[in-house]
PDB file of C-alpha atoms in Angstrom:
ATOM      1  CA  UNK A   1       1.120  18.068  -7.400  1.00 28.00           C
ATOM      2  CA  UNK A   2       4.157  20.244  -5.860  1.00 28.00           C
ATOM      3  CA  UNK A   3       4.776  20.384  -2.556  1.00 23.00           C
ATOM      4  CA  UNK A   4       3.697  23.450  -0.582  1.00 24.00           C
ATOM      5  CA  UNK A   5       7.050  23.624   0.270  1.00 22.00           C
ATOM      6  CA  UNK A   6      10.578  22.805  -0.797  1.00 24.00           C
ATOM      7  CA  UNK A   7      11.488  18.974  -2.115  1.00 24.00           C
ATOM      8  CA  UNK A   8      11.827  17.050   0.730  1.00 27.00           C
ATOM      9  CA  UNK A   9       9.885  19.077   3.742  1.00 25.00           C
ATOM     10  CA  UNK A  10       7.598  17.654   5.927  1.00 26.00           C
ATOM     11  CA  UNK A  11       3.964  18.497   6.364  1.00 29.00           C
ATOM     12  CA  UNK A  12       1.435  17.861   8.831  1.00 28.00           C
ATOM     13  CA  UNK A  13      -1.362  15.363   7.561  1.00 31.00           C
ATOM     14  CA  UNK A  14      -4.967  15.292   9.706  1.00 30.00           C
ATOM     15  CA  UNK A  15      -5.505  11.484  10.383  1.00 26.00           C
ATOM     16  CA  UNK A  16      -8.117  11.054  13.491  1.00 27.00           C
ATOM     17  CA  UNK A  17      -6.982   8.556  16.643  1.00 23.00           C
ATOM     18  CA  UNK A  18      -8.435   5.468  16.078  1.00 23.00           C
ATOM     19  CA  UNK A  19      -7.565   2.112  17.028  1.00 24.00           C
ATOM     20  CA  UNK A  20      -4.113   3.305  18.727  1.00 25.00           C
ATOM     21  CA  UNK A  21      -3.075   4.935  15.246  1.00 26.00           C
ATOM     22  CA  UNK A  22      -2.406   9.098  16.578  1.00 23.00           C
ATOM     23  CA  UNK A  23      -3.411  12.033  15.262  1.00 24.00           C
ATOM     24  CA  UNK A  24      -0.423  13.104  12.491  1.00 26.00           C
ATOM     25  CA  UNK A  25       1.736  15.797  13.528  1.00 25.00           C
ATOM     26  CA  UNK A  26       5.288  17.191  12.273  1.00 26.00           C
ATOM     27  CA  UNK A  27       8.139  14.424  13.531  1.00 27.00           C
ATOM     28  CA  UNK A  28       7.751  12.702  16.033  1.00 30.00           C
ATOM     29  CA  UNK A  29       5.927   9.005  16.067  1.00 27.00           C
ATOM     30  CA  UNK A  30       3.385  10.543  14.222  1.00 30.00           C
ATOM     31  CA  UNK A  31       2.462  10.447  10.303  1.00 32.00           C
ATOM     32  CA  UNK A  32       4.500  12.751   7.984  1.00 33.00           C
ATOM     33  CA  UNK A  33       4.025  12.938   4.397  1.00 35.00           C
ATOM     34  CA  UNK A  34       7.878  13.465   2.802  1.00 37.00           C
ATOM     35  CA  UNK A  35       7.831  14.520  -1.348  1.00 34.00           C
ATOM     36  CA  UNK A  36      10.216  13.867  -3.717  1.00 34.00           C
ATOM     37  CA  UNK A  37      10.514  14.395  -7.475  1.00 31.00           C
ATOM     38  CA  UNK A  38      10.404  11.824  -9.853  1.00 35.00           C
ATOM     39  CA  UNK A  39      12.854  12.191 -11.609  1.00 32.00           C
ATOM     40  CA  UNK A  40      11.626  15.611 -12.692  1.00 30.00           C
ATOM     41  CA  UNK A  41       7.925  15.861 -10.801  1.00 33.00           C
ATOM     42  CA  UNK A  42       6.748  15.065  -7.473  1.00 34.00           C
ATOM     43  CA  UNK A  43       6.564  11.135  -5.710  1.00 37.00           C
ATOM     44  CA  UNK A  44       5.181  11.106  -1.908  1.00 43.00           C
ATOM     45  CA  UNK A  45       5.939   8.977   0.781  1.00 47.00           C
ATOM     46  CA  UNK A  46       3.663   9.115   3.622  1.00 47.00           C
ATOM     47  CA  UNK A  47       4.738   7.876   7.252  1.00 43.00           C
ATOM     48  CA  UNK A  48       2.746   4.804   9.214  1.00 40.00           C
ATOM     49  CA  UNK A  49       2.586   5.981  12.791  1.00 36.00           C
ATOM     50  CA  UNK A  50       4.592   2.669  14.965  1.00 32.00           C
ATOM     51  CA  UNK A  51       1.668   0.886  16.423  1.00 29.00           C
ATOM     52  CA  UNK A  52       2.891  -2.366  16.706  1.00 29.00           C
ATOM     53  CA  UNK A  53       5.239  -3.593  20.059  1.00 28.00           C
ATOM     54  CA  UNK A  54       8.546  -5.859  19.690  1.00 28.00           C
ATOM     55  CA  UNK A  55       8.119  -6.528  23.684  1.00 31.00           C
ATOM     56  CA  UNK A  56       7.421 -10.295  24.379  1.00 35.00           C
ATOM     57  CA  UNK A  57       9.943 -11.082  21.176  1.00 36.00           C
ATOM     58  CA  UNK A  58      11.758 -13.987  22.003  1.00 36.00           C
ATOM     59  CA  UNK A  59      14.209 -16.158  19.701  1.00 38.00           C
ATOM     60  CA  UNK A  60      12.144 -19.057  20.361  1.00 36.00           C
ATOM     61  CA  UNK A  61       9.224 -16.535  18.440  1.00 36.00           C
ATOM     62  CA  UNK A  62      10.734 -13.873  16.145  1.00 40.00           C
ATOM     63  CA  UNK A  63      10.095 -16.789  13.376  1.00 43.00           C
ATOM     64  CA  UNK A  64       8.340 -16.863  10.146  1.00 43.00           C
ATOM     65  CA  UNK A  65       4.806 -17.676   9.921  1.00 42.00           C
ATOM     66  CA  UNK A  66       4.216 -21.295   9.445  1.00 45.00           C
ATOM     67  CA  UNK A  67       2.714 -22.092   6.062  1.00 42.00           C
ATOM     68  CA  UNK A  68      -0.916 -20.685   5.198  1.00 44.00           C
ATOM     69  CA  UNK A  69      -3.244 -22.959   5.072  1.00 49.00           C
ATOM     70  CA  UNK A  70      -4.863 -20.825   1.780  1.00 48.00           C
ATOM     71  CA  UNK A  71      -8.695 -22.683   2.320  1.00 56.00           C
ATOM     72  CA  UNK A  72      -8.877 -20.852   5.477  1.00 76.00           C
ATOM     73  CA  UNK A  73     -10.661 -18.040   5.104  1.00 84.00           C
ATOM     74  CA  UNK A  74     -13.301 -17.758   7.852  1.00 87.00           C
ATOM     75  CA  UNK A  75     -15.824 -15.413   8.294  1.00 89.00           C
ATOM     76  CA  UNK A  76     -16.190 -12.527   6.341  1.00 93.00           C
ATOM     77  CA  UNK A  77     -17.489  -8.939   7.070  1.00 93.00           C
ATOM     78  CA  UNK A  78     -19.215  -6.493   4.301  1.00 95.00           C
ATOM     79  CA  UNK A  79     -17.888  -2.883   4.758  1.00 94.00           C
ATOM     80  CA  UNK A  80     -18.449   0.426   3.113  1.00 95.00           C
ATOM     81  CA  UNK A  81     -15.424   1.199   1.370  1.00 96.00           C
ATOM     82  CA  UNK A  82     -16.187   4.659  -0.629  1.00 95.00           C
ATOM     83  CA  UNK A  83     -19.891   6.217  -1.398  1.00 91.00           C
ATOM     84  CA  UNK A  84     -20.102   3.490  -4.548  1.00 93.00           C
ATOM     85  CA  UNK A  85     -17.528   0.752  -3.587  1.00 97.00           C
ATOM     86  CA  UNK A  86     -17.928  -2.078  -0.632  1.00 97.00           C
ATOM     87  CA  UNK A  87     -15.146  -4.974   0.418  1.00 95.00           C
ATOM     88  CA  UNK A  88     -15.475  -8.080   1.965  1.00 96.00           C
ATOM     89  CA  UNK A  89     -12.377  -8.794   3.891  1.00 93.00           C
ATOM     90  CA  UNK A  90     -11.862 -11.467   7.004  1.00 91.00           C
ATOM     91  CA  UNK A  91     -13.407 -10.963  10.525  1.00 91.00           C
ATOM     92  CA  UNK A  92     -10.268 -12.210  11.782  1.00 85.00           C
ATOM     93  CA  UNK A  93      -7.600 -11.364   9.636  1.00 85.00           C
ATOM     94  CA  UNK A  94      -5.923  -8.329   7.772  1.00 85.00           C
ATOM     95  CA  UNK A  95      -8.823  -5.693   7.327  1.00 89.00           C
ATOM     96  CA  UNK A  96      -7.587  -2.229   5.616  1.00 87.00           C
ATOM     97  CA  UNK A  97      -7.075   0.525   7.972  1.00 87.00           C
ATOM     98  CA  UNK A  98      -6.224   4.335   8.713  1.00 89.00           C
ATOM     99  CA  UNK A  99      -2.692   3.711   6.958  1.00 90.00           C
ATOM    100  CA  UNK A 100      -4.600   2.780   3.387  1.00 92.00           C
ATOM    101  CA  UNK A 101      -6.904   6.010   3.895  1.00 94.00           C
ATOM    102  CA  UNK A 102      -4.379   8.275   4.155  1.00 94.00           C
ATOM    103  CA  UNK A 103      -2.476   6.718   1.190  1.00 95.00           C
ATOM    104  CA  UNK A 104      -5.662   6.935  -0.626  1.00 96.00           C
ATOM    105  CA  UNK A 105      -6.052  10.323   0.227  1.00 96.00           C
ATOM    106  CA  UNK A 106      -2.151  11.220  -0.401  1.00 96.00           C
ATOM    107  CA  UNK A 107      -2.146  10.065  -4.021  1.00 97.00           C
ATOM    108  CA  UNK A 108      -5.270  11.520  -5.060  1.00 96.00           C
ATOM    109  CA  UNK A 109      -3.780  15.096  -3.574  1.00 96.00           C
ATOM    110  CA  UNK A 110      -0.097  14.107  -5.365  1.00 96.00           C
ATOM    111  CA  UNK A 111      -2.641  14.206  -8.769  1.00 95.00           C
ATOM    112  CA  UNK A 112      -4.638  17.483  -7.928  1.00 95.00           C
ATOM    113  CA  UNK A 113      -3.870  19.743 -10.996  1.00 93.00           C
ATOM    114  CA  UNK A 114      -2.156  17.049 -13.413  1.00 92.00           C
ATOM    115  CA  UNK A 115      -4.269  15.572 -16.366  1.00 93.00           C
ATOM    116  CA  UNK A 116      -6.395  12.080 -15.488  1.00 94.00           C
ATOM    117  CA  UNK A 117      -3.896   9.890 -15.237  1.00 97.00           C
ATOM    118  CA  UNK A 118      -4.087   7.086 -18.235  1.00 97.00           C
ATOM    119  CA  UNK A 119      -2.626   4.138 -15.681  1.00 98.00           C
ATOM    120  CA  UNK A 120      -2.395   3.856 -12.090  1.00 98.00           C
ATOM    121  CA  UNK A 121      -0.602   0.148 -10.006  1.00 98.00           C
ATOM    122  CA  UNK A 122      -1.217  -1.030  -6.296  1.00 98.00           C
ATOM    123  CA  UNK A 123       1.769  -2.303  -5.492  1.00 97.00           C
ATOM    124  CA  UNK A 124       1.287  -5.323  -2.721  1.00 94.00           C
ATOM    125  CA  UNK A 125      -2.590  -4.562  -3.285  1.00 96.00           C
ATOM    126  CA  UNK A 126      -3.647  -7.080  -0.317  1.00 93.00           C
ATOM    127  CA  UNK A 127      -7.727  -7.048  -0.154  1.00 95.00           C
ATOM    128  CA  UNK A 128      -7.810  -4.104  -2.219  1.00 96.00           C
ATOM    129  CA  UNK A 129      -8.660  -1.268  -0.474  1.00 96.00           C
ATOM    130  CA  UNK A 130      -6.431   1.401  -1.641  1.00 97.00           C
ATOM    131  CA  UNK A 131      -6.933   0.604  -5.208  1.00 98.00           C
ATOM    132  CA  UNK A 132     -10.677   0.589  -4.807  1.00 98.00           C
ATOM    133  CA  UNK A 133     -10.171   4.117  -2.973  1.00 97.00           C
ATOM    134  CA  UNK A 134      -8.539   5.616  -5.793  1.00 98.00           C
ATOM    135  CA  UNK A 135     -10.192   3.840  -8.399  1.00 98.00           C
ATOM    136  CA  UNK A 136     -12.909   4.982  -7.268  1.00 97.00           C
ATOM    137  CA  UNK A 137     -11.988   8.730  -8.468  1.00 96.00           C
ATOM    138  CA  UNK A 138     -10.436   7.273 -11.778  1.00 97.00           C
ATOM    139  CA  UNK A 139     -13.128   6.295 -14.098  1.00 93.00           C
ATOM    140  CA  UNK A 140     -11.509   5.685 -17.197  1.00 94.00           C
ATOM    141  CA  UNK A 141      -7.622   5.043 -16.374  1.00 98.00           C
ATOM    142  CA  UNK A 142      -6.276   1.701 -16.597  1.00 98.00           C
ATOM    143  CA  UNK A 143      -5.690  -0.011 -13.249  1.00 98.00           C
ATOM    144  CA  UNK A 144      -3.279  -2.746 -12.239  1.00 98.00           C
ATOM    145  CA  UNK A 145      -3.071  -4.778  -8.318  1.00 98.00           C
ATOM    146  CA  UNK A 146      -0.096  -6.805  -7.492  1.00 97.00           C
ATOM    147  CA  UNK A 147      -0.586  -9.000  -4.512  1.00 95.00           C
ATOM    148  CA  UNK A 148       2.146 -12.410  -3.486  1.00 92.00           C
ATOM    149  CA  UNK A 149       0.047 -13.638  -0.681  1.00 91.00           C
ATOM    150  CA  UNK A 150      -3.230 -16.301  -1.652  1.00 90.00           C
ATOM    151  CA  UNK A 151      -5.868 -15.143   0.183  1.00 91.00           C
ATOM    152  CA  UNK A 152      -5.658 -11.846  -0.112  1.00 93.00           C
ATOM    153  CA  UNK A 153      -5.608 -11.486  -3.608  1.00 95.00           C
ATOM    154  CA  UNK A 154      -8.577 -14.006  -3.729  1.00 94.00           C
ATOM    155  CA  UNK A 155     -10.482 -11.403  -1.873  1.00 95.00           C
ATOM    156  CA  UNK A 156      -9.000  -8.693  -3.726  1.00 96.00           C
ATOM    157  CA  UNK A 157     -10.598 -10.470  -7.290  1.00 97.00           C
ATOM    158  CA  UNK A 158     -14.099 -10.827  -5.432  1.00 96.00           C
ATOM    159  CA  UNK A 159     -13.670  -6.851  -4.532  1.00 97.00           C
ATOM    160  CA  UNK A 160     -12.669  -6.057  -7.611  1.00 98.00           C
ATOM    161  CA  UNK A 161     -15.586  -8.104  -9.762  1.00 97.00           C
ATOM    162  CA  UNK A 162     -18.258  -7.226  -7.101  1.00 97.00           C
ATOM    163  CA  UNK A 163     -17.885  -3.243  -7.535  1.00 97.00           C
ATOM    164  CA  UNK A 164     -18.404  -3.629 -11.295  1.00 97.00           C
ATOM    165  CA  UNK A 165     -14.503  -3.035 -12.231  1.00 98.00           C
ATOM    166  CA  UNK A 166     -13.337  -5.990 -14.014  1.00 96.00           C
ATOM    167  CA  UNK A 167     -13.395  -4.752 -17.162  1.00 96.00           C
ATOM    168  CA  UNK A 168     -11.171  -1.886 -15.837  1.00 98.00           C
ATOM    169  CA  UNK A 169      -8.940  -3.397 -13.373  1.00 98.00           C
ATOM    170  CA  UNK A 170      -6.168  -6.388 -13.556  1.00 98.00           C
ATOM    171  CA  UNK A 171      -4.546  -8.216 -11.037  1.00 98.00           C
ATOM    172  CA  UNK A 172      -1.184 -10.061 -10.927  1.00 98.00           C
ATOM    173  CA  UNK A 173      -0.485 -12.682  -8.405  1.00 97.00           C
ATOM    174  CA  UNK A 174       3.092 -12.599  -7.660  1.00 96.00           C
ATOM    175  CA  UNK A 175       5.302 -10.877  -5.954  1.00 95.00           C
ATOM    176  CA  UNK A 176       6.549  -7.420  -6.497  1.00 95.00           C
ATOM    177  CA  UNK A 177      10.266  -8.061  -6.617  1.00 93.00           C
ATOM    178  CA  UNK A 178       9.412 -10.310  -9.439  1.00 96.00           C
ATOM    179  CA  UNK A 179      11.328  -8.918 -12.999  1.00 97.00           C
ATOM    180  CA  UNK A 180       8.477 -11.076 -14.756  1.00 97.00           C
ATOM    181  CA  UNK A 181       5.678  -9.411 -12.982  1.00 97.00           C
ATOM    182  CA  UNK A 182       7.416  -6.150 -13.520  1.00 98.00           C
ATOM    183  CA  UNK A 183       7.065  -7.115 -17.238  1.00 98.00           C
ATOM    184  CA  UNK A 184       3.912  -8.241 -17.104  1.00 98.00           C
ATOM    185  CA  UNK A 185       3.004  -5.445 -15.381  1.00 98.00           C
ATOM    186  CA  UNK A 186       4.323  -2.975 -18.148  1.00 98.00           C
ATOM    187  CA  UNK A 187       2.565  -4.863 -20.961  1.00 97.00           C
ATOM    188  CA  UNK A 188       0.629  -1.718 -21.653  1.00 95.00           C
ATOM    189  CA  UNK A 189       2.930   0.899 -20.484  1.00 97.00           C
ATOM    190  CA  UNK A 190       3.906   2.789 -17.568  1.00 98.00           C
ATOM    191  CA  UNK A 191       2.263   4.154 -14.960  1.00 98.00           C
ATOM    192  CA  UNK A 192       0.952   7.869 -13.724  1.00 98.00           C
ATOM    193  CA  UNK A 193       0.555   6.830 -10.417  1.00 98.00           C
ATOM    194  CA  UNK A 194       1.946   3.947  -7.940  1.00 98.00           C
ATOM    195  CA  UNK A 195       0.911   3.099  -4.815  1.00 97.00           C
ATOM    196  CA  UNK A 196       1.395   0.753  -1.958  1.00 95.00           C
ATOM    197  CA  UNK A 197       1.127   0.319   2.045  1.00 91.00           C
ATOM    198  CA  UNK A 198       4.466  -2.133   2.472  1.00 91.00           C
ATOM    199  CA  UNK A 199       4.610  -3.927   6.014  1.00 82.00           C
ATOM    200  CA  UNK A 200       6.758  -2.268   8.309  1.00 79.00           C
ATOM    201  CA  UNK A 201       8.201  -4.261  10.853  1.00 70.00           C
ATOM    202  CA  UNK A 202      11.457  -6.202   9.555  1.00 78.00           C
ATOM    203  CA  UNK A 203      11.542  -9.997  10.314  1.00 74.00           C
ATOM    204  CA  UNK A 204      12.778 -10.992  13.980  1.00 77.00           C
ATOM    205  CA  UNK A 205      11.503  -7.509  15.267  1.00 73.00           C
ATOM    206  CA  UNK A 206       7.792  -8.561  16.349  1.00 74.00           C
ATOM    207  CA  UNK A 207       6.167 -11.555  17.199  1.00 77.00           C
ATOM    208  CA  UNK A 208       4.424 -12.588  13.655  1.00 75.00           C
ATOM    209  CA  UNK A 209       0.981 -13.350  13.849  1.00 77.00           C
ATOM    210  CA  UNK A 210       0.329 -17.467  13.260  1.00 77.00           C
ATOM    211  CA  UNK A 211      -2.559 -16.008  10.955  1.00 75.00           C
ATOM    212  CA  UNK A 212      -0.332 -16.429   7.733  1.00 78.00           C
ATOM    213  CA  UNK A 213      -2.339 -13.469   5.767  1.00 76.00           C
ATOM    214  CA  UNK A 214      -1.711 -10.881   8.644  1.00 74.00           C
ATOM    215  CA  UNK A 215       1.456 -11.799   9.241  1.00 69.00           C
ATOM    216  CA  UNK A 216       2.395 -10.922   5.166  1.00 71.00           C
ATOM    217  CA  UNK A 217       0.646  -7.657   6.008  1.00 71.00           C
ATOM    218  CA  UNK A 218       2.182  -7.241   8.884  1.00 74.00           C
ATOM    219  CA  UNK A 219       6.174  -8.055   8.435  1.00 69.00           C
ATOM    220  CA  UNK A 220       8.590  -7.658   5.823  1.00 69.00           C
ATOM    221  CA  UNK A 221       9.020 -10.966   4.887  1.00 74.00           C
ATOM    222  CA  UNK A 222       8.706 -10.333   0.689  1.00 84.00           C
ATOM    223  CA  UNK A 223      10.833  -7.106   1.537  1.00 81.00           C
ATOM    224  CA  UNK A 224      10.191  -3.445   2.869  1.00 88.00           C
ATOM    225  CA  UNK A 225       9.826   0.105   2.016  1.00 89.00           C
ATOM    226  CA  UNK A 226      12.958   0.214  -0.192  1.00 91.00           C
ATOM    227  CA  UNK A 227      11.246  -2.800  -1.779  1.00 91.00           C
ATOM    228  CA  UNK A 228       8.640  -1.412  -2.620  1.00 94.00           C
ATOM    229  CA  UNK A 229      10.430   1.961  -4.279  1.00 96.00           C
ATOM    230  CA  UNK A 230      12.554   0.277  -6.056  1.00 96.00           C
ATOM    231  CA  UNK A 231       9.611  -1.720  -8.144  1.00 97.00           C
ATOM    232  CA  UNK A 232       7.944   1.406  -8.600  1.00 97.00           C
ATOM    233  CA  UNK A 233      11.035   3.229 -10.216  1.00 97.00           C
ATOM    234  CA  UNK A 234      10.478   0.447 -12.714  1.00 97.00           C
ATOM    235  CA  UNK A 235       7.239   0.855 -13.536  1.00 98.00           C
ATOM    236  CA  UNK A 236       6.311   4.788 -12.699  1.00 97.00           C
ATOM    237  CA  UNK A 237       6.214   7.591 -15.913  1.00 97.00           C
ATOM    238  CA  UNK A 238       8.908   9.928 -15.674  1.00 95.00           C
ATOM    239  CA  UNK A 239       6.764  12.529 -14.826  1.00 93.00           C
ATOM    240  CA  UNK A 240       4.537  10.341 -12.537  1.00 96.00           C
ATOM    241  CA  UNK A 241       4.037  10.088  -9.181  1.00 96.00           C
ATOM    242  CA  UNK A 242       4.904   7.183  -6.383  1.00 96.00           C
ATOM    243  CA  UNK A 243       2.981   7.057  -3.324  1.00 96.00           C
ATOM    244  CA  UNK A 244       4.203   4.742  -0.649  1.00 93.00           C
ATOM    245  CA  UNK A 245       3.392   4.358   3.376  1.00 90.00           C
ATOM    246  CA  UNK A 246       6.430   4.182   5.804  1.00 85.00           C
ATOM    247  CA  UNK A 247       7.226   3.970   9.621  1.00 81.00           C
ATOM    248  CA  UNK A 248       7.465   7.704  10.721  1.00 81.00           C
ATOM    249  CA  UNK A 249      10.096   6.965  13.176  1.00 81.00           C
ATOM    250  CA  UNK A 250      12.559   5.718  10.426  1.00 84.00           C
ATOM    251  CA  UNK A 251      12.109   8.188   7.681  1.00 86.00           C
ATOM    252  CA  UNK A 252      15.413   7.333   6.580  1.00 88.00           C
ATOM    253  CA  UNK A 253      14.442   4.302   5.164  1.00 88.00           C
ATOM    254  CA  UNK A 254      12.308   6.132   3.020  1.00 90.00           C
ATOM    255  CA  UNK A 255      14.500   8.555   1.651  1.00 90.00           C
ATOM    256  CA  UNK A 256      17.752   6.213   1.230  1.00 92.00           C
ATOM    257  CA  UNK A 257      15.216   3.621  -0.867  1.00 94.00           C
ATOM    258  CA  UNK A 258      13.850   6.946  -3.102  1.00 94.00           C
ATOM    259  CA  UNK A 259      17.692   7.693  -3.417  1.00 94.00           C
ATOM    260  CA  UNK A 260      18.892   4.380  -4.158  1.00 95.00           C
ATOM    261  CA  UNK A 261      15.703   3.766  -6.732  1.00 95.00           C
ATOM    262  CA  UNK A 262      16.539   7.112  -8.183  1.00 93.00           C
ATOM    263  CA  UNK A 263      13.432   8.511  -6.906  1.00 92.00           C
ATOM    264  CA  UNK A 264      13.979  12.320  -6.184  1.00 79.00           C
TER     265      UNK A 264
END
């Protein structure tokens, strides 16, 4: 889909206020959605209002996470996803939020008027929740989920086998910066459509959470944005589209990593 505008303008989104997330607006703190081509079509980046703090980060904190302790998953909540889908995810650790609803919602409108795409990728696919949302319009495309951190993607195969879909859907455990699961990933071609909700707060600017799967969620500690761009320059069609979420109040990260990942 084209942008209403020129390459490269910004357009209001509507995302409601909810859980200190604000409504989207042009510039600002808010969430912006940011288009480029790719190389010859249209990629979208949309921006992650900044709703986490850096007060209270000391040296003595701004740490890694100490190592997960992958058995602990705790309880687990049952939650409406979509009208068919539903996904467990951890009463106490990373749930999906607004951010993967409105990256949901971006790349389905980055597809309106373009033939069903034949493959779509979740890049950093955590629990799954934005590849559920948008597999969830794709019936018959192939679907791939990348996810590095344990328990996550252990929730993201339950998700994925409990909504019927694992005959459709494949997931790679490993980490996106990976050239092998780039190749692996590309076994049956390239991809329409790429998505994925990177963290957004680089390492020693918050306190990470001690909860080892939030924390991955959370901080950049297998990379960032340009991360994330970069894989997906590797793995998207020419003409297909990229769909990434970003902190609104650095948009230049997202536009030097679509630059640098030839991404225009």
């Amino acid at each position: 889909m084209g942008l209403r505008g020129e390459v490269g303008a910004v357009q209001p989104l509507a995302v409601p206020v909810h859980a200190g997330v604000a409504t989207s607006m042009v510039g600002g703190q808010e969430a912006v959605a940011i288009g480029w081509a790719n190389p010859l079509e249209t990629s979208r980046v949309v921006g992650r209002p900044l709703f986490w703090q850096t007060s209270g980060v000391t040296e003595a904190n701004r740490t890694a996470p100490p190592l997960p302790d992958e058995t602990e998953l705790g309880e687990l909540t049952d939650d409406a996803l979509t009208g068919r889908f539903r996904i467990l995810q951890r009463k106490r650790g990373h749930r999906y939020s607004v951010d993967d609803l409105l990256t949901a919602r971006e790349a389905m409108r980055a597809l309106e008027g373009q033939p069903p795409p034949d493959a779509y990728i979740d890049l950093g696919c955590g629990i799954g929740s934005v590849l559920l949302m948008v597999a969830h319009h794709l019936n018959e495309a192939r679907i791939v989920g990348v996810e590095a951190q344990a328990l996550s993607f252990g929730l993201a195969e339950r998700n994925v086998e409990r909504n019927g879909l694992g005959e459709q859907v494949r997931l790679l455990h490993g980490d996106l910066r990976d050239p092998a699961v780039h190749a692996d990933a590309l076994s049956d071609g390239r991809f329409d459509l790429v998505t994925g909700t990177p963290p957004y707060a680089p390492p020693g600017t918050s306190v990470p959470s001690p909860d080892s799967q939030r924390c991955f969620a959370r901080v950049e500690m297998r990379g960032g944005i340009e991360d994330y761009l970069a894989a997906a320059a590797k793995l998207v069609k020419p003409t297909g589209r990229v769909v990434v979420c970003g902190v609104a109040n650095a948009p230049e990260r997202a536009r030097t990593g679509a630059a640098a990942a030839s991404l225009r």
